[in-house]
Amino acid sequence: MPRGLSEWQRAMQLQQKAAEHAFDWPGIAPVLDKLDEEIEEFKAELESDPQDQTKMLDELGDILFVIVNAARHLKLDPAEALRRCNLKFERRYRCMELL
C-alpha cells in the first residue's frame, strides 16, 4: 500500500485487492447484513464494558471498514459522503444557532 493514503483510501484499496483474489461479497445485500452484524457487536461491547476503549475502537473500526466496503460495491467515495454529511450538519447546526 502506498504511504500517505487516508485511512478511507487504504481500506478501499485493501478491499479492492482482496476482491481481485475472489475474497469479496457477491453484492451489496450481504455487505449490509455484515454491517448489521458489526453494529450488533458494537452494541454488545458498549453494554458489556463501555470503558474498554480498545474493544470499542476495534468494533467501531469494523463498522467503518464494512461501510467502506458498501461504498466500494456502490461505486461511491466514502470520504466524499462524509464531507457532504459534515456540510449538511454544519448548515443545520448554523440554523439552530440562529434560533
Short mmCIF file of N, CA and C in Angstrom, two decimals:
data_model
loop_
_atom_site.label_atom_id
_atom_site.label_comp_id
_atom_site.label_asym_id
_atom_site.label_seq_id
_atom_site.Cartn_x
_atom_site.Cartn_y
_atom_site.Cartn_z
N MET A 1 0.83 -1.18 0.00
CA MET A 1 0.00 0.00 0.00
C MET A 1 0.88 1.25 0.00
N PRO A 2 0.57 2.19 -0.86
CA PRO A 2 1.34 3.44 -0.87
C PRO A 2 1.18 4.21 0.44
N ARG A 3 2.24 4.88 0.84
CA ARG A 3 2.18 5.72 2.03
C ARG A 3 1.41 7.00 1.71
N GLY A 4 0.87 7.60 2.74
CA GLY A 4 0.21 8.88 2.54
C GLY A 4 -1.27 8.77 2.20
N LEU A 5 -1.79 7.57 2.14
CA LEU A 5 -3.22 7.42 1.87
C LEU A 5 -4.01 7.72 3.13
N SER A 6 -5.20 8.27 2.95
CA SER A 6 -6.10 8.39 4.10
C SER A 6 -6.53 6.98 4.49
N GLU A 7 -7.01 6.84 5.69
CA GLU A 7 -7.46 5.51 6.12
C GLU A 7 -8.65 5.03 5.28
N TRP A 8 -9.49 5.97 4.82
CA TRP A 8 -10.61 5.61 3.92
C TRP A 8 -10.06 5.00 2.64
N GLN A 9 -9.03 5.67 2.05
CA GLN A 9 -8.43 5.18 0.81
C GLN A 9 -7.72 3.85 1.02
N ARG A 10 -7.04 3.73 2.13
CA ARG A 10 -6.33 2.48 2.43
C ARG A 10 -7.32 1.32 2.56
N ALA A 11 -8.43 1.54 3.26
CA ALA A 11 -9.45 0.49 3.40
C ALA A 11 -10.00 0.11 2.03
N MET A 12 -10.26 1.11 1.19
CA MET A 12 -10.79 0.85 -0.14
C MET A 12 -9.79 0.01 -0.95
N GLN A 13 -8.52 0.38 -0.91
CA GLN A 13 -7.52 -0.37 -1.67
C GLN A 13 -7.34 -1.79 -1.13
N LEU A 14 -7.36 -1.94 0.19
CA LEU A 14 -7.26 -3.29 0.76
C LEU A 14 -8.41 -4.17 0.27
N GLN A 15 -9.61 -3.61 0.25
CA GLN A 15 -10.77 -4.37 -0.17
C GLN A 15 -10.74 -4.66 -1.67
N GLN A 16 -10.27 -3.71 -2.46
CA GLN A 16 -10.15 -3.95 -3.90
C GLN A 16 -9.15 -5.06 -4.19
N LYS A 17 -8.05 -5.04 -3.46
CA LYS A 17 -7.02 -6.08 -3.63
C LYS A 17 -7.59 -7.45 -3.25
N ALA A 18 -8.32 -7.49 -2.14
CA ALA A 18 -8.93 -8.76 -1.72
C ALA A 18 -9.94 -9.23 -2.76
N ALA A 19 -10.71 -8.30 -3.33
CA ALA A 19 -11.71 -8.66 -4.34
C ALA A 19 -11.05 -9.26 -5.59
N GLU A 20 -9.87 -8.77 -5.93
CA GLU A 20 -9.13 -9.32 -7.08
C GLU A 20 -8.76 -10.78 -6.86
N HIS A 21 -8.73 -11.21 -5.61
CA HIS A 21 -8.40 -12.60 -5.27
C HIS A 21 -9.65 -13.36 -4.81
N ALA A 22 -10.81 -12.90 -5.28
CA ALA A 22 -12.10 -13.54 -5.02
C ALA A 22 -12.47 -13.56 -3.54
N PHE A 23 -11.92 -12.66 -2.76
CA PHE A 23 -12.29 -12.54 -1.36
C PHE A 23 -13.19 -11.32 -1.26
N ASP A 24 -14.47 -11.52 -1.57
CA ASP A 24 -15.39 -10.42 -1.67
C ASP A 24 -16.81 -10.93 -1.50
N TRP A 25 -17.72 -10.02 -1.17
CA TRP A 25 -19.13 -10.34 -1.13
C TRP A 25 -19.67 -10.27 -2.56
N PRO A 26 -20.68 -11.07 -2.88
CA PRO A 26 -21.20 -11.07 -4.25
C PRO A 26 -22.05 -9.85 -4.61
N GLY A 27 -22.42 -9.05 -3.63
CA GLY A 27 -23.24 -7.87 -3.90
C GLY A 27 -23.43 -7.07 -2.63
N ILE A 28 -24.29 -6.07 -2.71
CA ILE A 28 -24.47 -5.16 -1.58
C ILE A 28 -25.27 -5.79 -0.42
N ALA A 29 -26.20 -6.69 -0.72
CA ALA A 29 -27.05 -7.27 0.34
C ALA A 29 -26.23 -7.94 1.45
N PRO A 30 -25.28 -8.82 1.13
CA PRO A 30 -24.51 -9.42 2.21
C PRO A 30 -23.60 -8.42 2.94
N VAL A 31 -23.21 -7.36 2.25
CA VAL A 31 -22.41 -6.33 2.91
C VAL A 31 -23.27 -5.63 3.97
N LEU A 32 -24.52 -5.34 3.61
CA LEU A 32 -25.42 -4.70 4.58
C LEU A 32 -25.75 -5.64 5.73
N ASP A 33 -25.86 -6.94 5.45
CA ASP A 33 -26.05 -7.91 6.54
C ASP A 33 -24.85 -7.89 7.48
N LYS A 34 -23.66 -7.81 6.90
CA LYS A 34 -22.44 -7.75 7.71
C LYS A 34 -22.41 -6.47 8.54
N LEU A 35 -22.88 -5.37 7.96
CA LEU A 35 -22.95 -4.11 8.70
C LEU A 35 -23.87 -4.25 9.90
N ASP A 36 -25.03 -4.86 9.70
CA ASP A 36 -25.94 -5.11 10.82
C ASP A 36 -25.25 -5.94 11.91
N GLU A 37 -24.54 -6.97 11.50
CA GLU A 37 -23.82 -7.84 12.44
C GLU A 37 -22.78 -7.04 13.24
N GLU A 38 -22.02 -6.21 12.54
CA GLU A 38 -20.98 -5.42 13.21
C GLU A 38 -21.58 -4.39 14.16
N ILE A 39 -22.71 -3.81 13.79
CA ILE A 39 -23.38 -2.86 14.68
C ILE A 39 -23.85 -3.57 15.94
N GLU A 40 -24.38 -4.78 15.79
CA GLU A 40 -24.81 -5.55 16.96
C GLU A 40 -23.63 -5.88 17.86
N GLU A 41 -22.48 -6.21 17.28
CA GLU A 41 -21.29 -6.49 18.08
C GLU A 41 -20.84 -5.23 18.82
N PHE A 42 -20.93 -4.08 18.16
CA PHE A 42 -20.58 -2.81 18.81
C PHE A 42 -21.51 -2.54 19.99
N LYS A 43 -22.80 -2.76 19.78
CA LYS A 43 -23.77 -2.56 20.87
C LYS A 43 -23.48 -3.49 22.04
N ALA A 44 -23.14 -4.74 21.73
CA ALA A 44 -22.84 -5.71 22.78
C ALA A 44 -21.62 -5.26 23.59
N GLU A 45 -20.59 -4.78 22.93
CA GLU A 45 -19.40 -4.29 23.63
C GLU A 45 -19.74 -3.06 24.46
N LEU A 46 -20.58 -2.20 23.92
CA LEU A 46 -21.00 -0.99 24.63
C LEU A 46 -21.73 -1.35 25.91
N GLU A 47 -22.61 -2.34 25.83
CA GLU A 47 -23.34 -2.79 27.02
C GLU A 47 -22.43 -3.53 27.99
N SER A 48 -21.49 -4.29 27.45
CA SER A 48 -20.61 -5.12 28.27
C SER A 48 -19.60 -4.29 29.05
N ASP A 49 -18.87 -3.44 28.35
CA ASP A 49 -17.82 -2.65 29.01
C ASP A 49 -17.52 -1.40 28.20
N PRO A 50 -18.33 -0.35 28.36
CA PRO A 50 -18.13 0.87 27.57
C PRO A 50 -16.81 1.58 27.87
N GLN A 51 -16.15 1.20 28.95
CA GLN A 51 -14.88 1.83 29.32
C GLN A 51 -13.69 1.20 28.61
N ASP A 52 -13.90 0.04 27.97
CA ASP A 52 -12.80 -0.64 27.28
C ASP A 52 -12.61 0.00 25.91
N GLN A 53 -11.77 1.02 25.88
CA GLN A 53 -11.54 1.78 24.65
C GLN A 53 -10.98 0.92 23.52
N THR A 54 -10.16 -0.06 23.85
CA THR A 54 -9.57 -0.90 22.81
C THR A 54 -10.65 -1.69 22.07
N LYS A 55 -11.53 -2.32 22.82
CA LYS A 55 -12.61 -3.10 22.19
C LYS A 55 -13.57 -2.19 21.43
N MET A 56 -13.87 -1.02 22.01
CA MET A 56 -14.78 -0.09 21.34
C MET A 56 -14.17 0.39 20.02
N LEU A 57 -12.88 0.70 20.03
CA LEU A 57 -12.21 1.12 18.80
C LEU A 57 -12.21 0.01 17.76
N ASP A 58 -11.96 -1.23 18.21
CA ASP A 58 -11.96 -2.36 17.28
C ASP A 58 -13.32 -2.54 16.64
N GLU A 59 -14.36 -2.48 17.44
CA GLU A 59 -15.72 -2.68 16.90
C GLU A 59 -16.14 -1.52 15.99
N LEU A 60 -15.80 -0.30 16.39
CA LEU A 60 -16.12 0.85 15.55
C LEU A 60 -15.34 0.75 14.23
N GLY A 61 -14.09 0.34 14.31
CA GLY A 61 -13.29 0.13 13.10
C GLY A 61 -13.92 -0.88 12.16
N ASP A 62 -14.45 -1.97 12.72
CA ASP A 62 -15.12 -2.98 11.90
C ASP A 62 -16.32 -2.37 11.16
N ILE A 63 -17.08 -1.53 11.85
CA ILE A 63 -18.24 -0.87 11.23
C ILE A 63 -17.77 0.02 10.08
N LEU A 64 -16.75 0.82 10.33
CA LEU A 64 -16.25 1.73 9.30
C LEU A 64 -15.71 0.96 8.10
N PHE A 65 -15.03 -0.15 8.35
CA PHE A 65 -14.47 -0.96 7.27
C PHE A 65 -15.59 -1.52 6.39
N VAL A 66 -16.66 -1.98 7.02
CA VAL A 66 -17.80 -2.50 6.25
C VAL A 66 -18.48 -1.38 5.48
N ILE A 67 -18.55 -0.20 6.06
CA ILE A 67 -19.15 0.93 5.35
C ILE A 67 -18.33 1.27 4.10
N VAL A 68 -17.02 1.22 4.21
CA VAL A 68 -16.17 1.43 3.04
C VAL A 68 -16.45 0.35 1.99
N ASN A 69 -16.65 -0.87 2.45
CA ASN A 69 -16.95 -1.96 1.52
C ASN A 69 -18.28 -1.71 0.81
N ALA A 70 -19.27 -1.22 1.55
CA ALA A 70 -20.56 -0.88 0.93
C ALA A 70 -20.35 0.22 -0.11
N ALA A 71 -19.57 1.23 0.22
CA ALA A 71 -19.29 2.31 -0.73
C ALA A 71 -18.62 1.75 -1.98
N ARG A 72 -17.67 0.85 -1.78
CA ARG A 72 -16.96 0.26 -2.93
C ARG A 72 -17.94 -0.49 -3.83
N HIS A 73 -18.82 -1.27 -3.23
CA HIS A 73 -19.80 -2.02 -4.02
C HIS A 73 -20.73 -1.09 -4.79
N LEU A 74 -21.02 0.06 -4.22
CA LEU A 74 -21.93 1.02 -4.86
C LEU A 74 -21.19 2.05 -5.70
N LYS A 75 -19.85 1.91 -5.77
CA LYS A 75 -19.01 2.83 -6.52
C LYS A 75 -19.17 4.28 -6.02
N LEU A 76 -19.18 4.41 -4.70
CA LEU A 76 -19.26 5.71 -4.04
C LEU A 76 -17.96 5.98 -3.30
N ASP A 77 -17.65 7.24 -3.14
CA ASP A 77 -16.46 7.65 -2.40
C ASP A 77 -16.87 7.92 -0.95
N PRO A 78 -16.42 7.10 0.00
CA PRO A 78 -16.83 7.29 1.40
C PRO A 78 -16.35 8.62 1.97
N ALA A 79 -15.20 9.10 1.54
CA ALA A 79 -14.72 10.39 2.03
C ALA A 79 -15.63 11.51 1.53
N GLU A 80 -16.06 11.44 0.29
CA GLU A 80 -16.98 12.44 -0.24
C GLU A 80 -18.32 12.37 0.49
N ALA A 81 -18.79 11.17 0.78
CA ALA A 81 -20.05 11.02 1.51
C ALA A 81 -19.94 11.68 2.89
N LEU A 82 -18.81 11.48 3.55
CA LEU A 82 -18.62 12.08 4.87
C LEU A 82 -18.50 13.60 4.78
N ARG A 83 -17.78 14.08 3.76
CA ARG A 83 -17.69 15.54 3.55
C ARG A 83 -19.08 16.15 3.36
N ARG A 84 -19.89 15.51 2.53
CA ARG A 84 -21.24 16.01 2.28
C ARG A 84 -22.08 16.00 3.56
N CYS A 85 -21.94 14.95 4.34
CA CYS A 85 -22.68 14.85 5.60
C CYS A 85 -22.22 15.94 6.57
N ASN A 86 -20.92 16.19 6.64
CA ASN A 86 -20.40 17.25 7.50
C ASN A 86 -20.97 18.61 7.11
N LEU A 87 -20.99 18.89 5.82
CA LEU A 87 -21.53 20.16 5.34
C LEU A 87 -23.01 20.30 5.68
N LYS A 88 -23.75 19.21 5.48
CA LYS A 88 -25.18 19.23 5.81
C LYS A 88 -25.39 19.48 7.29
N PHE A 89 -24.59 18.82 8.14
CA PHE A 89 -24.69 19.02 9.57
C PHE A 89 -24.36 20.46 9.95
N GLU A 90 -23.28 20.99 9.36
CA GLU A 90 -22.88 22.37 9.65
C GLU A 90 -23.99 23.35 9.30
N ARG A 91 -24.63 23.17 8.15
CA ARG A 91 -25.73 24.05 7.76
C ARG A 91 -26.87 23.97 8.76
N ARG A 92 -27.24 22.77 9.15
CA ARG A 92 -28.33 22.59 10.11
C ARG A 92 -27.97 23.20 11.47
N TYR A 93 -26.74 22.99 11.88
CA TYR A 93 -26.31 23.49 13.17
C TYR A 93 -26.31 25.02 13.18
N ARG A 94 -25.81 25.62 12.09
CA ARG A 94 -25.82 27.09 11.99
C ARG A 94 -27.26 27.63 12.07
N CYS A 95 -28.19 26.94 11.43
CA CYS A 95 -29.59 27.35 11.50
C CYS A 95 -30.11 27.29 12.93
N MET A 96 -29.74 26.25 13.65
CA MET A 96 -30.16 26.12 15.05
C MET A 96 -29.58 27.23 15.91
N GLU A 97 -28.33 27.59 15.64
CA GLU A 97 -27.66 28.65 16.41
C GLU A 97 -28.39 29.98 16.24
N LEU A 98 -29.00 30.19 15.09
CA LEU A 98 -29.70 31.44 14.81
C LEU A 98 -31.04 31.54 15.54
N LEU A 99 -31.56 30.41 15.98
CA LEU A 99 -32.86 30.42 16.67
C LEU A 99 -32.77 30.95 18.07
#
